[in-house]
Amino acid sequence: MNEKDRKNLNEKIYVTRSSLPNFDDYCNMIKQIWNSHWLTNNGELHERLQVEIEKYLGVDNVVLFTNGHLSLENVIKAMNLTGEVITTPFTFVSTTHAISRNGLTPVFCDINPNDYTIDVNKIESLITKKTSAIIPVHVYGNVCNVDEIEKIAKKHHLKVIYDAAHAFGVEYKGKGIANYGDASMFSFHATKVFNTIEGGCIAYNGSNELANILNKLKNFGIENEEEINYIGGNAKMNEFQAAMGLCNLKELNRNIAKRKKIYLEYLKYLKDISGIKINKIQNNVKSNYAYFPILITDDYELTRDELFNLLKKHNIYSRKYFYPITNETICYKKLGYETPIALDLSNRILTLPMYSDLELNKVRKICKIIKEKK
Ligand SMILES: *Cc1c(COP(=O)(O)O)cnc(C)c1O
């Protein structure tokens, strides 16, 4: 190993690193903005990105937003949900806040220990007369049991909105993941597989009725110059975000292929370590390799927190993701929902560094530390 390689290997390694397009490509793209002086409000780049994402996801309708969280808040509002919404606590707090900020009560359902998504066997016992929807999360890009969720929703006349913030590019049974449920929310935050700096969208199959409402809600409820028909806010995606999206979308499949290589490298070196359980790619699923979570069981000599600190000592920054679960935060603890499996897993899971440019020798370095426990 030469000096340069050694130095490179000793750099800090963060859990993620934003994908950036070629700088000149981005400059060329934003030149158009200077020519048109059109910075936001359905500009040309916004329109182009919307169409490209519809194609990429294989759905009829995409509505772009300034971030994923406001996409979710607005789709909940657009569907006029009432009362209670069944959801998972094993998520980023955005999911729960989006429900609560709409004046609805989140009802926490435990998760299954295999893929960390909502436990479909526990949903029905939580349904009451007040339940209006289910908001599950495709955690780490793992696909929820969409078939069973659809059955339950049909039987009880509930809406289903997926938090698909982790699942851009994921396919299930040969179809884009946004083809399931009444709507799906994607996040294009800087840390996600596909980013528009900040950004997000709602995607779904079906008529454009919902899209029309969402397009008004994200722009103050303005129908036309003289009519305001909805109590909307401001959640529009601007042209600079759209430009980043158009550039990054071109690179996305290549980036996912690089992530797959990293996934396989981790797998190769971690699969035989006693007490480390790796997140399996599910049957019938085309993964986007968004995250690399490991579960630390009692067979491993260190606790999750000890391993987290050990890695940190080596300048490797993993993440306790998700910890805490949202029903354990001060905002929601008073609701009194206990989810023992999610609670246990949130104390055992660590996501390891995963981004498309992560060098394989760094992956091996991380694996070596996990194996040697020193
Ligand atoms: C990132 C994320 C969000 C929020 O998306 P933003 O674009 O950051 O607003 C919501 N839910 C989950 C599961 C996420 O990971």
PDB file of N, CA, C and O in Angstrom, residues 214-267:
ATOM      1  N   LEU A 214     -53.267  17.993  -5.218  1.00  0.00           N
ATOM      2  CA  LEU A 214     -51.914  18.166  -4.658  1.00  0.00           C
ATOM      3  C   LEU A 214     -51.216  19.376  -5.275  1.00  0.00           C
ATOM      4  O   LEU A 214     -50.532  20.131  -4.589  1.00  0.00           O
ATOM      5  N   ASN A 215     -51.394  19.552  -6.582  1.00  0.00           N
ATOM      6  CA  ASN A 215     -50.753  20.697  -7.251  1.00  0.00           C
ATOM      7  C   ASN A 215     -51.270  22.026  -6.724  1.00  0.00           C
ATOM      8  O   ASN A 215     -50.540  23.018  -6.696  1.00  0.00           O
ATOM      9  N   LYS A 216     -52.528  22.039  -6.277  1.00  0.00           N
ATOM     10  CA  LYS A 216     -53.053  23.278  -5.674  1.00  0.00           C
ATOM     11  C   LYS A 216     -52.584  23.424  -4.235  1.00  0.00           C
ATOM     12  O   LYS A 216     -52.185  24.519  -3.820  1.00  0.00           O
ATOM     13  N   LEU A 217     -52.626  22.319  -3.493  1.00  0.00           N
ATOM     14  CA  LEU A 217     -52.223  22.401  -2.078  1.00  0.00           C
ATOM     15  C   LEU A 217     -50.785  22.880  -1.925  1.00  0.00           C
ATOM     16  O   LEU A 217     -50.450  23.560  -0.962  1.00  0.00           O
ATOM     17  N   LYS A 218     -49.924  22.540  -2.887  1.00  0.00           N
ATOM     18  CA  LYS A 218     -48.512  22.936  -2.733  1.00  0.00           C
ATOM     19  C   LYS A 218     -48.284  24.380  -3.146  1.00  0.00           C
ATOM     20  O   LYS A 218     -47.190  24.912  -3.016  1.00  0.00           O
ATOM     21  N   ASN A 219     -49.321  25.030  -3.675  1.00  0.00           N
ATOM     22  CA  ASN A 219     -49.203  26.425  -4.109  1.00  0.00           C
ATOM     23  C   ASN A 219     -50.365  27.259  -3.575  1.00  0.00           C
ATOM     24  O   ASN A 219     -51.111  27.870  -4.325  1.00  0.00           O
ATOM     25  N   PHE A 220     -50.508  27.254  -2.244  1.00  0.00           N
ATOM     26  CA  PHE A 220     -51.464  28.114  -1.527  1.00  0.00           C
ATOM     27  C   PHE A 220     -52.930  27.855  -1.863  1.00  0.00           C
ATOM     28  O   PHE A 220     -53.797  28.665  -1.539  1.00  0.00           O
ATOM     29  N   GLY A 221     -53.217  26.750  -2.534  1.00  0.00           N
ATOM     30  CA  GLY A 221     -54.610  26.459  -2.891  1.00  0.00           C
ATOM     31  C   GLY A 221     -55.129  27.287  -4.051  1.00  0.00           C
ATOM     32  O   GLY A 221     -56.342  27.350  -4.299  1.00  0.00           O
ATOM     33  N   ILE A 222     -54.202  27.886  -4.802  1.00  0.00           N
ATOM     34  CA  ILE A 222     -54.607  28.777  -5.900  1.00  0.00           C
ATOM     35  C   ILE A 222     -55.124  27.953  -7.090  1.00  0.00           C
ATOM     36  O   ILE A 222     -54.436  27.081  -7.612  1.00  0.00           O
ATOM     37  N   GLU A 223     -56.367  28.241  -7.492  1.00  0.00           N
ATOM     38  CA  GLU A 223     -56.986  27.559  -8.631  1.00  0.00           C
ATOM     39  C   GLU A 223     -56.618  28.313  -9.916  1.00  0.00           C
ATOM     40  O   GLU A 223     -56.162  27.742 -10.889  1.00  0.00           O
ATOM     41  N   ASN A 224     -56.841  29.600  -9.901  1.00  0.00           N
ATOM     42  CA  ASN A 224     -56.465  30.470 -11.020  1.00  0.00           C
ATOM     43  C   ASN A 224     -56.317  31.888 -10.486  1.00  0.00           C
ATOM     44  O   ASN A 224     -56.410  32.094  -9.270  1.00  0.00           O
ATOM     45  N   GLU A 225     -56.128  32.845 -11.360  1.00  0.00           N
ATOM     46  CA  GLU A 225     -55.840  34.213 -10.904  1.00  0.00           C
ATOM     47  C   GLU A 225     -56.861  34.761  -9.913  1.00  0.00           C
ATOM     48  O   GLU A 225     -56.540  35.595  -9.077  1.00  0.00           O
ATOM     49  N   GLU A 226     -58.088  34.309 -10.020  1.00  0.00           N
ATOM     50  CA  GLU A 226     -59.138  34.922  -9.189  1.00  0.00           C
ATOM     51  C   GLU A 226     -59.786  33.971  -8.176  1.00  0.00           C
ATOM     52  O   GLU A 226     -60.610  34.399  -7.383  1.00  0.00           O
ATOM     53  N   GLU A 227     -59.422  32.696  -8.240  1.00  0.00           N
ATOM     54  CA  GLU A 227     -60.071  31.743  -7.326  1.00  0.00           C
ATOM     55  C   GLU A 227     -59.054  30.998  -6.456  1.00  0.00           C
ATOM     56  O   GLU A 227     -58.067  30.467  -6.965  1.00  0.00           O
ATOM     57  N   ILE A 228     -59.359  30.993  -5.154  1.00  0.00           N
ATOM     58  CA  ILE A 228     -58.558  30.192  -4.207  1.00  0.00           C
ATOM     59  C   ILE A 228     -59.506  29.151  -3.635  1.00  0.00           C
ATOM     60  O   ILE A 228     -60.439  29.495  -2.911  1.00  0.00           O
ATOM     61  N   ASN A 229     -59.260  27.883  -3.940  1.00  0.00           N
ATOM     62  CA  ASN A 229     -60.246  26.865  -3.566  1.00  0.00           C
ATOM     63  C   ASN A 229     -59.823  25.929  -2.435  1.00  0.00           C
ATOM     64  O   ASN A 229     -60.627  25.149  -1.952  1.00  0.00           O
ATOM     65  N   TYR A 230     -58.559  25.965  -2.060  1.00  0.00           N
ATOM     66  CA  TYR A 230     -58.083  25.080  -0.988  1.00  0.00           C
ATOM     67  C   TYR A 230     -57.234  25.893  -0.011  1.00  0.00           C
ATOM     68  O   TYR A 230     -56.614  26.884  -0.398  1.00  0.00           O
ATOM     69  N   ILE A 231     -57.195  25.423   1.246  1.00  0.00           N
ATOM     70  CA  ILE A 231     -56.306  26.058   2.224  1.00  0.00           C
ATOM     71  C   ILE A 231     -54.939  25.403   2.078  1.00  0.00           C
ATOM     72  O   ILE A 231     -54.586  24.480   2.790  1.00  0.00           O
ATOM     73  N   GLY A 232     -54.207  25.844   1.091  1.00  0.00           N
ATOM     74  CA  GLY A 232     -52.912  25.234   0.784  1.00  0.00           C
ATOM     75  C   GLY A 232     -51.765  25.978   1.439  1.00  0.00           C
ATOM     76  O   GLY A 232     -51.938  27.046   2.024  1.00  0.00           O
ATOM     77  N   GLY A 233     -50.591  25.379   1.339  1.00  0.00           N
ATOM     78  CA  GLY A 233     -49.373  26.041   1.818  1.00  0.00           C
ATOM     79  C   GLY A 233     -48.429  26.243   0.650  1.00  0.00           C
ATOM     80  O   GLY A 233     -48.865  26.303  -0.502  1.00  0.00           O
ATOM     81  N   ASN A 234     -47.152  26.325   0.950  1.00  0.00           N
ATOM     82  CA  ASN A 234     -46.155  26.455  -0.109  1.00  0.00           C
ATOM     83  C   ASN A 234     -45.181  25.290   0.006  1.00  0.00           C
ATOM     84  O   ASN A 234     -44.458  25.177   0.991  1.00  0.00           O
ATOM     85  N   ALA A 235     -45.180  24.413  -0.978  1.00  0.00           N
ATOM     86  CA  ALA A 235     -44.277  23.252  -0.931  1.00  0.00           C
ATOM     87  C   ALA A 235     -43.768  22.915  -2.330  1.00  0.00           C
ATOM     88  O   ALA A 235     -43.593  21.758  -2.680  1.00  0.00           O
ATOM     89  N   LYS A 236     -43.532  23.952  -3.109  1.00  0.00           N
ATOM     90  CA  LYS A 236     -43.144  23.751  -4.511  1.00  0.00           C
ATOM     91  C   LYS A 236     -41.661  23.406  -4.660  1.00  0.00           C
ATOM     92  O   LYS A 236     -40.822  23.918  -3.913  1.00  0.00           O
ATOM     93  N   MET A 237     -41.353  22.580  -5.653  1.00  0.00           N
ATOM     94  CA  MET A 237     -39.956  22.325  -6.007  1.00  0.00           C
ATOM     95  C   MET A 237     -39.491  23.418  -6.975  1.00  0.00           C
ATOM     96  O   MET A 237     -40.217  23.778  -7.899  1.00  0.00           O
ATOM     97  N   ASN A 238     -38.277  23.949  -6.745  1.00  0.00           N
ATOM     98  CA  ASN A 238     -37.802  25.011  -7.636  1.00  0.00           C
ATOM     99  C   ASN A 238     -36.928  24.456  -8.765  1.00  0.00           C
ATOM    100  O   ASN A 238     -36.613  23.263  -8.810  1.00  0.00           O
ATOM    101  N   GLU A 239     -36.530  25.321  -9.678  1.00  0.00           N
ATOM    102  CA  GLU A 239     -35.824  24.895 -10.888  1.00  0.00           C
ATOM    103  C   GLU A 239     -34.408  24.375 -10.621  1.00  0.00           C
ATOM    104  O   GLU A 239     -33.904  23.540 -11.365  1.00  0.00           O
ATOM    105  N   PHE A 240     -33.765  24.888  -9.570  1.00  0.00           N
ATOM    106  CA  PHE A 240     -32.413  24.403  -9.251  1.00  0.00           C
ATOM    107  C   PHE A 240     -32.475  22.964  -8.725  1.00  0.00           C
ATOM    108  O   PHE A 240     -31.614  22.141  -9.023  1.00  0.00           O
ATOM    109  N   GLN A 241     -33.497  22.694  -7.936  1.00  0.00           N
ATOM    110  CA  GLN A 241     -33.714  21.328  -7.451  1.00  0.00           C
ATOM    111  C   GLN A 241     -34.002  20.397  -8.633  1.00  0.00           C
ATOM    112  O   GLN A 241     -33.454  19.298  -8.725  1.00  0.00           O
ATOM    113  N   ALA A 242     -34.881  20.863  -9.538  1.00  0.00           N
ATOM    114  CA  ALA A 242     -35.254  20.030 -10.693  1.00  0.00           C
ATOM    115  C   ALA A 242     -34.032  19.754 -11.570  1.00  0.00           C
ATOM    116  O   ALA A 242     -33.861  18.642 -12.080  1.00  0.00           O
ATOM    117  N   ALA A 243     -33.172  20.762 -11.709  1.00  0.00           N
ATOM    118  CA  ALA A 243     -31.957  20.584 -12.516  1.00  0.00           C
ATOM    119  C   ALA A 243     -31.074  19.498 -11.899  1.00  0.00           C
ATOM    120  O   ALA A 243     -30.543  18.625 -12.593  1.00  0.00           O
ATOM    121  N   MET A 244     -30.926  19.544 -10.581  1.00  0.00           N
ATOM    122  CA  MET A 244     -30.138  18.516  -9.889  1.00  0.00           C
ATOM    123  C   MET A 244     -30.763  17.147 -10.104  1.00  0.00           C
ATOM    124  O   MET A 244     -30.060  16.152 -10.343  1.00  0.00           O
ATOM    125  N   GLY A 245     -32.079  17.099 -10.046  1.00  0.00           N
ATOM    126  CA  GLY A 245     -32.787  15.836 -10.259  1.00  0.00           C
ATOM    127  C   GLY A 245     -32.553  15.282 -11.654  1.00  0.00           C
ATOM    128  O   GLY A 245     -32.269  14.093 -11.816  1.00  0.00           O
ATOM    129  N   LEU A 246     -32.661  16.135 -12.666  1.00  0.00           N
ATOM    130  CA  LEU A 246     -32.469  15.670 -14.051  1.00  0.00           C
ATOM    131  C   LEU A 246     -31.058  15.126 -14.239  1.00  0.00           C
ATOM    132  O   LEU A 246     -30.854  14.110 -14.897  1.00  0.00           O
ATOM    133  N   CYS A 247     -30.062  15.820 -13.653  1.00  0.00           N
ATOM    134  CA  CYS A 247     -28.669  15.349 -13.776  1.00  0.00           C
ATOM    135  C   CYS A 247     -28.465  14.043 -13.001  1.00  0.00           C
ATOM    136  O   CYS A 247     -27.857  13.099 -13.513  1.00  0.00           O
ATOM    137  N   ASN A 248     -28.963  13.982 -11.781  1.00  0.00           N
ATOM    138  CA  ASN A 248     -28.745  12.784 -10.961  1.00  0.00           C
ATOM    139  C   ASN A 248     -29.507  11.568 -11.484  1.00  0.00           C
ATOM    140  O   ASN A 248     -29.049  10.435 -11.328  1.00  0.00           O
ATOM    141  N   LEU A 249     -30.662  11.809 -12.091  1.00  0.00           N
ATOM    142  CA  LEU A 249     -31.459  10.689 -12.595  1.00  0.00           C
ATOM    143  C   LEU A 249     -30.689   9.930 -13.681  1.00  0.00           C
ATOM    144  O   LEU A 249     -30.775   8.708 -13.779  1.00  0.00           O
ATOM    145  N   LYS A 250     -29.928  10.687 -14.475  1.00  0.00           N
ATOM    146  CA  LYS A 250     -29.128  10.048 -15.536  1.00  0.00           C
ATOM    147  C   LYS A 250     -28.108   9.067 -14.977  1.00  0.00           C
ATOM    148  O   LYS A 250     -27.723   8.108 -15.628  1.00  0.00           O
ATOM    149  N   GLU A 251     -27.637   9.350 -13.753  1.00  0.00           N
ATOM    150  CA  GLU A 251     -26.588   8.526 -13.133  1.00  0.00           C
ATOM    151  C   GLU A 251     -27.154   7.425 -12.239  1.00  0.00           C
ATOM    152  O   GLU A 251     -26.402   6.599 -11.711  1.00  0.00           O
ATOM    153  N   LEU A 252     -28.464   7.460 -12.014  1.00  0.00           N
ATOM    154  CA  LEU A 252     -29.028   6.646 -10.939  1.00  0.00           C
ATOM    155  C   LEU A 252     -28.784   5.151 -11.104  1.00  0.00           C
ATOM    156  O   LEU A 252     -28.332   4.494 -10.162  1.00  0.00           O
ATOM    157  N   ASN A 253     -29.055   4.613 -12.284  1.00  0.00           N
ATOM    158  CA  ASN A 253     -28.883   3.161 -12.439  1.00  0.00           C
ATOM    159  C   ASN A 253     -27.429   2.745 -12.241  1.00  0.00           C
ATOM    160  O   ASN A 253     -27.144   1.708 -11.640  1.00  0.00           O
ATOM    161  N   ARG A 254     -26.513   3.588 -12.718  1.00  0.00           N
ATOM    162  CA  ARG A 254     -25.090   3.300 -12.504  1.00  0.00           C
ATOM    163  C   ARG A 254     -24.760   3.333 -11.008  1.00  0.00           C
ATOM    164  O   ARG A 254     -24.019   2.493 -10.501  1.00  0.00           O
ATOM    165  N   ASN A 255     -25.325   4.307 -10.308  1.00  0.00           N
ATOM    166  CA  ASN A 255     -25.072   4.414  -8.867  1.00  0.00           C
ATOM    167  C   ASN A 255     -25.639   3.219  -8.096  1.00  0.00           C
ATOM    168  O   ASN A 255     -25.006   2.726  -7.153  1.00  0.00           O
ATOM    169  N   ILE A 256     -26.809   2.765  -8.499  1.00  0.00           N
ATOM    170  CA  ILE A 256     -27.400   1.606  -7.819  1.00  0.00           C
ATOM    171  C   ILE A 256     -26.540   0.363  -8.077  1.00  0.00           C
ATOM    172  O   ILE A 256     -26.322  -0.453  -7.174  1.00  0.00           O
ATOM    173  N   ALA A 257     -26.005   0.250  -9.283  1.00  0.00           N
ATOM    174  CA  ALA A 257     -25.118  -0.891  -9.589  1.00  0.00           C
ATOM    175  C   ALA A 257     -23.863  -0.849  -8.711  1.00  0.00           C
ATOM    176  O   ALA A 257     -23.385  -1.886  -8.235  1.00  0.00           O
ATOM    177  N   LYS A 258     -23.332   0.354  -8.471  1.00  0.00           N
ATOM    178  CA  LYS A 258     -22.157   0.482  -7.583  1.00  0.00           C
ATOM    179  C   LYS A 258     -22.524   0.108  -6.151  1.00  0.00           C
ATOM    180  O   LYS A 258     -21.747  -0.546  -5.441  1.00  0.00           O
ATOM    181  N   ARG A 259     -23.705   0.518  -5.712  1.00  0.00           N
ATOM    182  CA  ARG A 259     -24.162   0.158  -4.364  1.00  0.00           C
ATOM    183  C   ARG A 259     -24.299  -1.352  -4.224  1.00  0.00           C
ATOM    184  O   ARG A 259     -24.003  -1.909  -3.171  1.00  0.00           O
ATOM    185  N   LYS A 260     -24.749  -2.005  -5.291  1.00  0.00           N
ATOM    186  CA  LYS A 260     -24.900  -3.454  -5.233  1.00  0.00           C
ATOM    187  C   LYS A 260     -23.540  -4.125  -4.989  1.00  0.00           C
ATOM    188  O   LYS A 260     -23.429  -5.061  -4.189  1.00  0.00           O
ATOM    189  N   LYS A 261     -22.510  -3.616  -5.656  1.00  0.00           N
ATOM    190  CA  LYS A 261     -21.158  -4.167  -5.450  1.00  0.00           C
ATOM    191  C   LYS A 261     -20.726  -4.023  -3.984  1.00  0.00           C
ATOM    192  O   LYS A 261     -20.117  -4.920  -3.405  1.00  0.00           O
ATOM    193  N   ILE A 262     -21.052  -2.866  -3.419  1.00  0.00           N
ATOM    194  CA  ILE A 262     -20.688  -2.618  -2.015  1.00  0.00           C
ATOM    195  C   ILE A 262     -21.468  -3.570  -1.105  1.00  0.00           C
ATOM    196  O   ILE A 262     -20.910  -4.157  -0.171  1.00  0.00           O
ATOM    197  N   TYR A 263     -22.752  -3.733  -1.411  1.00  0.00           N
ATOM    198  CA  TYR A 263     -23.583  -4.667  -0.651  1.00  0.00           C
ATOM    199  C   TYR A 263     -22.948  -6.069  -0.667  1.00  0.00           C
ATOM    200  O   TYR A 263     -22.805  -6.718   0.374  1.00  0.00           O
ATOM    201  N   LEU A 264     -22.543  -6.508  -1.864  1.00  0.00           N
ATOM    202  CA  LEU A 264     -21.993  -7.867  -1.993  1.00  0.00           C
ATOM    203  C   LEU A 264     -20.657  -8.001  -1.255  1.00  0.00           C
ATOM    204  O   LEU A 264     -20.353  -9.060  -0.696  1.00  0.00           O
ATOM    205  N   GLU A 265     -19.874  -6.917  -1.243  1.00  0.00           N
ATOM    206  CA  GLU A 265     -18.599  -6.950  -0.525  1.00  0.00           C
ATOM    207  C   GLU A 265     -18.837  -7.085   0.994  1.00  0.00           C
ATOM    208  O   GLU A 265     -18.208  -7.904   1.655  1.00  0.00           O
ATOM    209  N   TYR A 266     -19.758  -6.276   1.507  1.00  0.00           N
ATOM    210  CA  TYR A 266     -20.124  -6.388   2.925  1.00  0.00           C
ATOM    211  C   TYR A 266     -20.579  -7.818   3.236  1.00  0.00           C
ATOM    212  O   TYR A 266     -20.166  -8.421   4.222  1.00  0.00           O
ATOM    213  N   LEU A 267     -21.473  -8.316   2.367  1.00  0.00           N
ATOM    214  CA  LEU A 267     -22.051  -9.643   2.572  1.00  0.00           C
ATOM    215  C   LEU A 267     -20.959 -10.704   2.673  1.00  0.00           C
ATOM    216  O   LEU A 267     -20.959 -11.554   3.568  1.00  0.00           O
TER     217      LEU A 267
END
